[in-house]
Structure formats: structure tokens, C-alpha cells
Amino acid sequence: RRVIGKENLRWYHMFAVHFVKYRPMPPTPSPEPNTDDPSKLESGEIQEKIEVGSKQCDDFDTNAADTSAVDASPWYIKTLRLVKYYALRGMKQDVRNLGNDKLTEIHNAAKKFDDDTEYLFSFLQVITACLASFAHGSNDVSNAAGPISAIYDTWKTGRVDISGENPVPKWVLAMAGGAIVLGLLTLGYHVMRRVGNGITYLTPSRGFSAELGASLTVLTASQLGLPVSTTLCLVGSVVFVGLCNGNLRAINWRTVGLCFGSWMITLPIAGLISGLLFAFASNAPNKIV
């Protein structure tokens, strides 16, 4: 990928970039003057703007009927709109955390690279994001599809298969894939907001490195048959990418501690809930007297 007007890069430059001395960032250009500032307008221009605004207010009819408050659509149309609203609600959420003052201090402590460099990595990050999704399906989805397939096979055949060679039904794989998409659309923005910019300052180059490292780790574990967490690998990758800034203040250690704490408490909580559900089902009446 090339930057328009700066096509002097060649493929062999990637081997020499590690020997180039550090050069400071170019100064930030000063912002253009704001022509809408009232202090910089002539008195005649201010009076003209006031008259135009007053005319628009006079033309507004306060007695006009508000037709937007009345919805005469059929009940099934309203139901579909409601389902669509909650199904696509996650796509309308802002996950950037730009209004957080604490995160602003953390982001300012990180190194900033040239915009053209980050632009070159923007397309590469799309590829690594697809690779991370593939790795997630090869491990995390399999962790959920495996038990469901085993339960279905036991219910269907009336015996417990200890060989582990029975094929997984295709509908189980389709259901697991659909559940991932549904979870991403509805509640995924919470994790995006926490990991996206809540741990450290992320840019396309940093995101490319974190996603590639986590994906290779998960794919290696999948090849070895080891169940791991893609989220755990990604959070670790993001933390170590943040450490590459050379400044411990560039990492939100509170969020990192919350992530590690959640991993510790979810193990006993999930085990306790699963044990209680199994005890409730196994001790339920199973004979008709």
C-alpha cells in the first residue's frame, strides 16, 4: 500500500529500517483561523447574522401538529422495529472513550507515529483482524461446540462415546457461529470499549502487532489441541504493545488488573453454577409412580 505523493518506499527498505537513527516528529501545523468567531467579524456581519436568525425563528409555526409522536404502524411492524433496535444497538455505540480524562493522560504518554505510517498499517490490520476471527473460531468456538455435540450424540444414541471420534453436526457449527455474531452485535461493544482504547493507546500499527501475535498463539494452541482464550491472548498482546512505549504510564494498570481479576473469579463462578445446574437436573424425579 502506498501513500499518494510519497511513493519512494521500496520492499527492500524493510530490512534497513532497523538501522535508521531516530528522528523527531515534524511540528504540528497551526490550526486555521476560525472565521465563525464573533470577535473577528465586523459589526455589520454580526447584525446580518442576527437578523437572519430572527427571521428563521419568526417563520417557525409553534401551533403545527407534531406528527412524529403518533405511530400508526401495525403491531408487527412495531415489533420488528423493536427487535431491529436491540439487535443492532451495539453497532451504534461509541467505543473510542474519547471523553475520558484519565485515558487522555494515558494516551498522551504513548509515542505517536507519523500519520502516513499508520495509514499503511490500516489495511494490514484488516487482514490481521480476519486472522484473529479465524483463530477465535478454531479454538473458542470449538470449546462451546464440543460439549453441545457430545450431549446431542449421547441423547441421540443413548450411549456415551469415549473415543471422541464422532463428527460434529453441521447445525451445531452453524449455531455456534450465529451465536458469536449475535453476541458481537448486542453486547460486544462493552469489550471493544474496554480493550480498544481502555488499556493503552492503540493505532493501526499497534493493533496489527497485537492481533498478529495473539492470532499466531491461538492457532498454534488449536493445532496442538489446547483450549485457550483468544481474549486473554489479545489483552496480553495489547499490554505488551503498550510496554513498547517505554513508559509505564502509557498503560491503564487498573483495567489490566480488572481483566486478570475477572479471569480468576470466572473459573469458580462458572464451575459453581454448572455444578448446581447438574445437581438440580440429576436429582430431579426420573420415574412416574
mmCIF file of C-alpha atoms in Angstrom:
data_model
loop_
_atom_site.group_PDB
_atom_site.id
_atom_site.type_symbol
_atom_site.label_atom_id
_atom_site.label_comp_id
_atom_site.label_asym_id
_atom_site.label_seq_id
_atom_site.Cartn_x
_atom_site.Cartn_y
_atom_site.Cartn_z
ATOM 1 C CA ARG A 1 0.000 0.000 0.000
ATOM 2 C CA ARG A 2 1.300 3.437 -0.928
ATOM 3 C CA VAL A 3 0.727 6.989 0.215
ATOM 4 C CA ILE A 4 -0.119 9.343 -2.635
ATOM 5 C CA GLY A 5 2.751 11.678 -3.387
ATOM 6 C CA LYS A 6 5.247 9.669 -1.290
ATOM 7 C CA GLU A 7 5.958 6.588 -3.390
ATOM 8 C CA ASN A 8 9.697 6.474 -2.705
ATOM 9 C CA LEU A 9 9.449 3.374 -0.474
ATOM 10 C CA ARG A 10 10.659 0.028 -1.787
ATOM 11 C CA TRP A 11 10.264 -3.501 -0.497
ATOM 12 C CA TYR A 12 13.944 -3.804 0.451
ATOM 13 C CA HIS A 13 13.668 -0.806 2.782
ATOM 14 C CA MET A 14 12.036 -3.042 5.396
ATOM 15 C CA PHE A 15 15.430 -4.668 6.052
ATOM 16 C CA ALA A 16 17.211 -1.336 6.541
ATOM 17 C CA VAL A 17 14.602 0.441 8.672
ATOM 18 C CA HIS A 18 16.021 -1.066 11.887
ATOM 19 C CA PHE A 19 19.359 0.697 11.332
ATOM 20 C CA VAL A 20 17.917 4.167 10.728
ATOM 21 C CA LYS A 21 18.554 6.614 13.557
ATOM 22 C CA TYR A 22 15.642 8.057 15.474
ATOM 23 C CA ARG A 23 14.354 11.331 14.070
ATOM 24 C CA PRO A 24 11.968 13.674 15.919
ATOM 25 C CA MET A 25 8.409 14.093 14.752
ATOM 26 C CA PRO A 26 7.706 17.101 12.493
ATOM 27 C CA PRO A 27 5.967 20.020 14.217
ATOM 28 C CA THR A 28 2.204 20.039 14.185
ATOM 29 C CA PRO A 29 0.821 22.655 11.767
ATOM 30 C CA SER A 30 -1.029 25.522 13.390
ATOM 31 C CA PRO A 31 -4.835 25.393 13.007
ATOM 32 C CA GLU A 32 -6.520 27.665 10.509
ATOM 33 C CA PRO A 33 -8.276 30.731 11.920
ATOM 34 C CA ASN A 34 -11.944 30.302 12.720
ATOM 35 C CA THR A 35 -13.988 32.663 10.577
ATOM 36 C CA ASP A 36 -17.130 31.991 12.646
ATOM 37 C CA ASP A 37 -15.667 33.633 15.762
ATOM 38 C CA PRO A 38 -17.915 36.651 16.565
ATOM 39 C CA SER A 39 -14.939 38.631 17.849
ATOM 40 C CA LYS A 40 -13.393 38.512 14.362
ATOM 41 C CA LEU A 41 -16.489 39.634 12.465
ATOM 42 C CA GLU A 42 -17.426 43.155 11.550
ATOM 43 C CA SER A 43 -20.421 44.766 13.253
ATOM 44 C CA GLY A 44 -22.398 44.699 10.005
ATOM 45 C CA GLU A 45 -21.846 40.972 9.540
ATOM 46 C CA ILE A 46 -22.928 40.261 13.130
ATOM 47 C CA GLN A 47 -26.106 42.301 12.685
ATOM 48 C CA GLU A 48 -26.872 40.450 9.430
ATOM 49 C CA LYS A 49 -26.497 37.046 11.114
ATOM 50 C CA ILE A 50 -28.779 38.152 13.952
ATOM 51 C CA GLU A 51 -31.468 39.307 11.531
ATOM 52 C CA VAL A 52 -31.330 36.012 9.573
ATOM 53 C CA GLY A 53 -31.656 34.004 12.800
ATOM 54 C CA SER A 54 -34.590 36.128 13.978
ATOM 55 C CA LYS A 55 -36.385 35.657 10.648
ATOM 56 C CA GLN A 56 -35.995 31.868 10.903
ATOM 57 C CA CYS A 57 -37.465 31.918 14.405
ATOM 58 C CA ASP A 58 -40.434 34.001 13.235
ATOM 59 C CA ASP A 59 -41.151 31.570 10.409
ATOM 60 C CA PHE A 60 -41.394 28.632 12.827
ATOM 61 C CA ASP A 61 -45.009 27.657 13.481
ATOM 62 C CA THR A 62 -45.394 26.601 17.117
ATOM 63 C CA ASN A 63 -49.009 25.514 16.525
ATOM 64 C CA ALA A 64 -48.091 22.918 13.913
ATOM 65 C CA ALA A 65 -49.138 19.385 14.801
ATOM 66 C CA ASP A 66 -46.376 17.011 15.855
ATOM 67 C CA THR A 67 -46.931 14.029 13.578
ATOM 68 C CA SER A 68 -43.723 12.266 14.651
ATOM 69 C CA ALA A 69 -45.181 11.421 18.068
ATOM 70 C CA VAL A 70 -48.002 9.340 16.563
ATOM 71 C CA ASP A 71 -47.040 5.985 15.077
ATOM 72 C CA ALA A 72 -49.906 4.386 13.175
ATOM 73 C CA SER A 73 -47.898 1.364 12.041
ATOM 74 C CA PRO A 74 -49.284 -2.146 12.617
ATOM 75 C CA TRP A 75 -48.173 -4.054 15.710
ATOM 76 C CA TYR A 76 -45.931 -6.437 13.795
ATOM 77 C CA ILE A 77 -44.065 -3.508 12.195
ATOM 78 C CA LYS A 78 -43.510 -2.007 15.652
ATOM 79 C CA THR A 79 -42.276 -5.395 16.892
ATOM 80 C CA LEU A 80 -39.837 -5.706 14.007
ATOM 81 C CA ARG A 81 -38.517 -2.202 14.662
ATOM 82 C CA LEU A 82 -38.043 -3.022 18.329
ATOM 83 C CA VAL A 83 -36.180 -6.242 17.518
ATOM 84 C CA LYS A 84 -34.027 -4.414 14.976
ATOM 85 C CA TYR A 85 -33.222 -1.681 17.500
ATOM 86 C CA TYR A 86 -31.958 -4.104 20.140
ATOM 87 C CA ALA A 87 -30.256 -6.396 17.609
ATOM 88 C CA LEU A 88 -28.256 -3.561 16.023
ATOM 89 C CA ARG A 89 -27.859 -1.452 19.144
ATOM 90 C CA GLY A 90 -24.226 -2.439 19.544
ATOM 91 C CA MET A 91 -23.336 -1.051 16.112
ATOM 92 C CA LYS A 92 -24.397 2.461 17.158
ATOM 93 C CA GLN A 93 -22.265 2.668 20.297
ATOM 94 C CA ASP A 94 -19.142 4.823 20.563
ATOM 95 C CA VAL A 95 -16.266 2.582 21.715
ATOM 96 C CA ARG A 96 -13.443 5.130 21.459
ATOM 97 C CA ASN A 97 -13.545 6.561 25.027
ATOM 98 C CA LEU A 98 -12.505 9.984 23.779
ATOM 99 C CA GLY A 99 -14.163 11.917 26.607
ATOM 100 C CA ASN A 100 -12.279 10.174 29.429
ATOM 101 C CA ASP A 101 -9.703 12.498 31.002
ATOM 102 C CA LYS A 102 -7.817 9.636 32.670
ATOM 103 C CA LEU A 103 -7.422 7.799 29.368
ATOM 104 C CA THR A 104 -6.334 11.039 27.708
ATOM 105 C CA GLU A 105 -3.364 11.223 30.080
ATOM 106 C CA ILE A 106 -2.502 7.581 29.342
ATOM 107 C CA HIS A 107 -2.726 8.138 25.590
ATOM 108 C CA ASN A 108 -0.553 11.257 25.799
ATOM 109 C CA ALA A 109 2.183 9.214 27.483
ATOM 110 C CA ALA A 110 2.430 6.901 24.442
ATOM 111 C CA LYS A 111 4.622 7.514 21.439
ATOM 112 C CA LYS A 112 3.000 8.994 18.349
ATOM 113 C CA PHE A 113 3.996 7.923 14.852
ATOM 114 C CA ASP A 114 3.571 9.611 11.509
ATOM 115 C CA ASP A 115 0.051 9.531 10.067
ATOM 116 C CA ASP A 116 1.301 8.122 6.766
ATOM 117 C CA THR A 117 2.888 5.206 8.622
ATOM 118 C CA GLU A 118 -0.328 4.450 10.435
ATOM 119 C CA TYR A 119 -2.228 4.698 7.164
ATOM 120 C CA LEU A 120 -0.031 1.995 5.646
ATOM 121 C CA PHE A 121 -0.911 -0.355 8.512
ATOM 122 C CA SER A 122 -4.657 0.308 8.335
ATOM 123 C CA PHE A 123 -5.188 -2.202 5.523
ATOM 124 C CA LEU A 124 -2.859 -4.740 7.142
ATOM 125 C CA GLN A 125 -4.877 -4.538 10.339
ATOM 126 C CA VAL A 126 -7.978 -5.594 8.427
ATOM 127 C CA ILE A 127 -6.134 -8.762 7.400
ATOM 128 C CA THR A 128 -4.956 -9.493 10.950
ATOM 129 C CA ALA A 129 -8.489 -8.860 12.248
ATOM 130 C CA CYS A 130 -9.784 -11.536 9.861
ATOM 131 C CA LEU A 131 -6.972 -13.820 11.037
ATOM 132 C CA ALA A 132 -7.971 -13.203 14.665
ATOM 133 C CA SER A 133 -11.577 -14.124 13.830
ATOM 134 C CA PHE A 134 -10.371 -17.325 12.173
ATOM 135 C CA ALA A 135 -8.256 -18.156 15.226
ATOM 136 C CA HIS A 136 -11.202 -17.419 17.515
ATOM 137 C CA GLY A 137 -13.366 -19.852 15.591
ATOM 138 C CA SER A 138 -10.680 -22.543 15.668
ATOM 139 C CA ASN A 139 -10.434 -22.519 19.464
ATOM 140 C CA ASP A 140 -13.044 -20.595 21.475
ATOM 141 C CA VAL A 141 -15.983 -21.660 19.307
ATOM 142 C CA SER A 142 -14.779 -25.245 19.416
ATOM 143 C CA ASN A 143 -14.774 -25.081 23.215
ATOM 144 C CA ALA A 144 -18.529 -24.447 23.107
ATOM 145 C CA ALA A 145 -19.423 -26.634 20.115
ATOM 146 C CA GLY A 146 -17.637 -29.707 21.546
ATOM 147 C CA PRO A 147 -19.805 -30.202 24.666
ATOM 148 C CA ILE A 148 -23.004 -29.468 22.735
ATOM 149 C CA SER A 149 -22.071 -32.072 20.139
ATOM 150 C CA ALA A 150 -21.278 -34.640 22.846
ATOM 151 C CA ILE A 151 -24.607 -34.039 24.600
ATOM 152 C CA TYR A 152 -26.513 -34.343 21.346
ATOM 153 C CA ASP A 153 -24.722 -37.594 20.452
ATOM 154 C CA THR A 154 -25.487 -39.072 23.898
ATOM 155 C CA TRP A 155 -29.145 -38.101 23.599
ATOM 156 C CA LYS A 156 -29.390 -39.499 20.071
ATOM 157 C CA THR A 157 -27.602 -42.835 20.552
ATOM 158 C CA GLY A 158 -28.254 -43.475 24.251
ATOM 159 C CA ARG A 159 -24.582 -44.151 24.989
ATOM 160 C CA VAL A 160 -21.542 -42.136 25.975
ATOM 161 C CA ASP A 161 -18.825 -42.020 23.319
ATOM 162 C CA ILE A 162 -15.383 -42.176 24.927
ATOM 163 C CA SER A 163 -13.413 -42.368 21.687
ATOM 164 C CA GLY A 164 -14.092 -38.746 20.723
ATOM 165 C CA GLU A 165 -14.201 -39.609 17.038
ATOM 166 C CA ASN A 166 -17.837 -38.834 16.293
ATOM 167 C CA PRO A 167 -18.194 -35.958 13.814
ATOM 168 C CA VAL A 168 -19.689 -32.659 14.954
ATOM 169 C CA PRO A 169 -23.072 -31.980 13.301
ATOM 170 C CA LYS A 170 -23.088 -29.079 10.889
ATOM 171 C CA TRP A 171 -26.047 -27.436 12.600
ATOM 172 C CA VAL A 172 -24.000 -27.225 15.821
ATOM 173 C CA LEU A 173 -21.241 -25.369 13.989
ATOM 174 C CA ALA A 174 -23.794 -23.048 12.354
ATOM 175 C CA MET A 175 -25.464 -22.361 15.693
ATOM 176 C CA ALA A 176 -22.122 -21.585 17.362
ATOM 177 C CA GLY A 177 -21.150 -19.209 14.551
ATOM 178 C CA GLY A 178 -24.523 -17.482 14.662
ATOM 179 C CA ALA A 179 -24.307 -17.082 18.445
ATOM 180 C CA ILE A 180 -20.924 -15.351 18.090
ATOM 181 C CA VAL A 181 -22.332 -12.867 15.576
ATOM 182 C CA LEU A 182 -25.387 -12.223 17.751
ATOM 183 C CA GLY A 183 -23.251 -11.617 20.826
ATOM 184 C CA LEU A 184 -20.991 -9.275 18.881
ATOM 185 C CA LEU A 185 -23.941 -7.217 17.652
ATOM 186 C CA THR A 186 -25.686 -6.914 21.012
ATOM 187 C CA LEU A 187 -23.093 -6.865 23.822
ATOM 188 C CA GLY A 188 -19.725 -6.880 22.075
ATOM 189 C CA TYR A 189 -19.297 -3.114 22.284
ATOM 190 C CA HIS A 190 -18.611 -3.364 26.033
ATOM 191 C CA VAL A 191 -15.460 -5.427 25.439
ATOM 192 C CA MET A 192 -14.497 -3.266 22.437
ATOM 193 C CA ARG A 193 -14.676 -0.173 24.619
ATOM 194 C CA ARG A 194 -12.614 -1.815 27.363
ATOM 195 C CA VAL A 195 -9.866 -3.325 25.198
ATOM 196 C CA GLY A 196 -9.898 -0.907 22.252
ATOM 197 C CA ASN A 197 -8.527 2.208 23.961
ATOM 198 C CA GLY A 198 -9.102 1.386 27.625
ATOM 199 C CA ILE A 199 -5.753 -0.365 28.171
ATOM 200 C CA THR A 200 -3.313 1.695 26.131
ATOM 201 C CA TYR A 201 -3.140 3.965 23.100
ATOM 202 C CA LEU A 202 -3.849 1.819 20.035
ATOM 203 C CA THR A 203 -3.164 2.742 16.424
ATOM 204 C CA PRO A 204 -3.228 0.633 13.236
ATOM 205 C CA SER A 205 0.438 -0.328 13.649
ATOM 206 C CA ARG A 206 -0.055 -1.337 17.282
ATOM 207 C CA GLY A 207 -3.309 -3.136 16.520
ATOM 208 C CA PHE A 208 -1.636 -5.035 13.688
ATOM 209 C CA SER A 209 1.113 -6.270 16.007
ATOM 210 C CA ALA A 210 -1.275 -7.234 18.818
ATOM 211 C CA GLU A 211 -3.709 -9.091 16.563
ATOM 212 C CA LEU A 212 -0.985 -10.933 14.685
ATOM 213 C CA GLY A 213 0.756 -12.075 17.861
ATOM 214 C CA ALA A 214 -2.485 -13.232 19.502
ATOM 215 C CA SER A 215 -3.697 -14.991 16.349
ATOM 216 C CA LEU A 216 -0.478 -16.961 15.901
ATOM 217 C CA THR A 217 -0.583 -18.000 19.556
ATOM 218 C CA VAL A 218 -4.193 -19.196 19.368
ATOM 219 C CA LEU A 219 -3.678 -21.024 16.068
ATOM 220 C CA THR A 220 -0.640 -22.819 17.492
ATOM 221 C CA ALA A 221 -2.684 -23.876 20.522
ATOM 222 C CA SER A 222 -5.509 -25.061 18.269
ATOM 223 C CA GLN A 223 -3.079 -27.173 16.238
ATOM 224 C CA LEU A 224 -1.818 -28.762 19.474
ATOM 225 C CA GLY A 225 -5.373 -29.322 20.728
ATOM 226 C CA LEU A 226 -5.004 -26.933 23.679
ATOM 227 C CA PRO A 227 -8.079 -24.881 24.683
ATOM 228 C CA VAL A 228 -7.056 -21.264 25.259
ATOM 229 C CA SER A 229 -8.813 -17.904 25.382
ATOM 230 C CA THR A 230 -8.493 -15.548 22.431
ATOM 231 C CA THR A 231 -9.487 -12.630 24.651
ATOM 232 C CA LEU A 232 -6.738 -13.461 27.145
ATOM 233 C CA CYS A 233 -4.155 -13.599 24.341
ATOM 234 C CA LEU A 234 -5.335 -10.310 22.851
ATOM 235 C CA VAL A 235 -5.280 -8.494 26.177
ATOM 236 C CA GLY A 236 -1.751 -9.768 26.822
ATOM 237 C CA SER A 237 -0.682 -8.640 23.357
ATOM 238 C CA VAL A 238 -2.157 -5.173 23.876
ATOM 239 C CA VAL A 239 -0.413 -4.812 27.250
ATOM 240 C CA PHE A 240 2.997 -5.742 25.848
ATOM 241 C CA VAL A 241 2.488 -3.471 22.847
ATOM 242 C CA GLY A 242 1.838 -0.695 25.352
ATOM 243 C CA LEU A 243 5.050 -1.589 27.210
ATOM 244 C CA CYS A 244 6.970 -0.998 23.985
ATOM 245 C CA ASN A 245 6.308 2.723 24.504
ATOM 246 C CA GLY A 246 8.988 2.649 27.184
ATOM 247 C CA ASN A 247 6.710 4.356 29.688
ATOM 248 C CA LEU A 248 4.696 2.529 32.350
ATOM 249 C CA ARG A 249 2.272 5.458 32.463
ATOM 250 C CA ALA A 250 1.140 4.576 28.935
ATOM 251 C CA ILE A 251 -0.824 1.589 30.302
ATOM 252 C CA ASN A 252 -4.047 1.651 32.282
ATOM 253 C CA TRP A 253 -2.993 -0.758 35.022
ATOM 254 C CA ARG A 254 -6.394 -0.555 36.706
ATOM 255 C CA THR A 255 -8.071 -2.030 33.638
ATOM 256 C CA VAL A 256 -5.352 -4.679 33.347
ATOM 257 C CA GLY A 257 -5.959 -5.647 36.983
ATOM 258 C CA LEU A 258 -9.707 -5.877 36.366
ATOM 259 C CA CYS A 259 -9.080 -8.170 33.390
ATOM 260 C CA PHE A 260 -6.843 -10.505 35.378
ATOM 261 C CA GLY A 261 -9.256 -10.453 38.305
ATOM 262 C CA SER A 262 -12.183 -11.349 36.064
ATOM 263 C CA TRP A 263 -10.258 -14.337 34.713
ATOM 264 C CA MET A 264 -9.669 -15.568 38.259
ATOM 265 C CA ILE A 265 -13.241 -15.246 39.523
ATOM 266 C CA THR A 266 -14.964 -16.581 36.394
ATOM 267 C CA LEU A 267 -13.446 -20.062 36.885
ATOM 268 C CA PRO A 268 -15.045 -20.811 40.297
ATOM 269 C CA ILE A 269 -18.255 -18.939 39.417
ATOM 270 C CA ALA A 270 -18.764 -20.893 36.190
ATOM 271 C CA GLY A 271 -17.919 -24.157 37.965
ATOM 272 C CA LEU A 272 -20.339 -23.423 40.821
ATOM 273 C CA ILE A 273 -23.232 -22.548 38.502
ATOM 274 C CA SER A 274 -22.591 -25.607 36.320
ATOM 275 C CA GLY A 275 -22.411 -27.887 39.370
ATOM 276 C CA LEU A 276 -25.662 -26.539 40.793
ATOM 277 C CA LEU A 277 -27.485 -26.956 37.490
ATOM 278 C CA PHE A 278 -26.209 -30.515 37.097
ATOM 279 C CA ALA A 279 -27.151 -31.379 40.692
ATOM 280 C CA PHE A 280 -30.628 -29.942 40.143
ATOM 281 C CA ALA A 281 -31.106 -31.997 36.960
ATOM 282 C CA SER A 282 -29.571 -35.240 38.222
ATOM 283 C CA ASN A 283 -31.639 -35.272 41.422
ATOM 284 C CA ALA A 284 -34.911 -34.431 39.707
ATOM 285 C CA PRO A 285 -37.651 -37.109 39.653
ATOM 286 C CA ASN A 286 -37.000 -39.510 36.775
ATOM 287 C CA LYS A 287 -39.728 -42.109 37.282
ATOM 288 C CA ILE A 288 -43.511 -41.968 37.159
ATOM 289 C CA VAL A 289 -45.056 -43.788 40.108
#
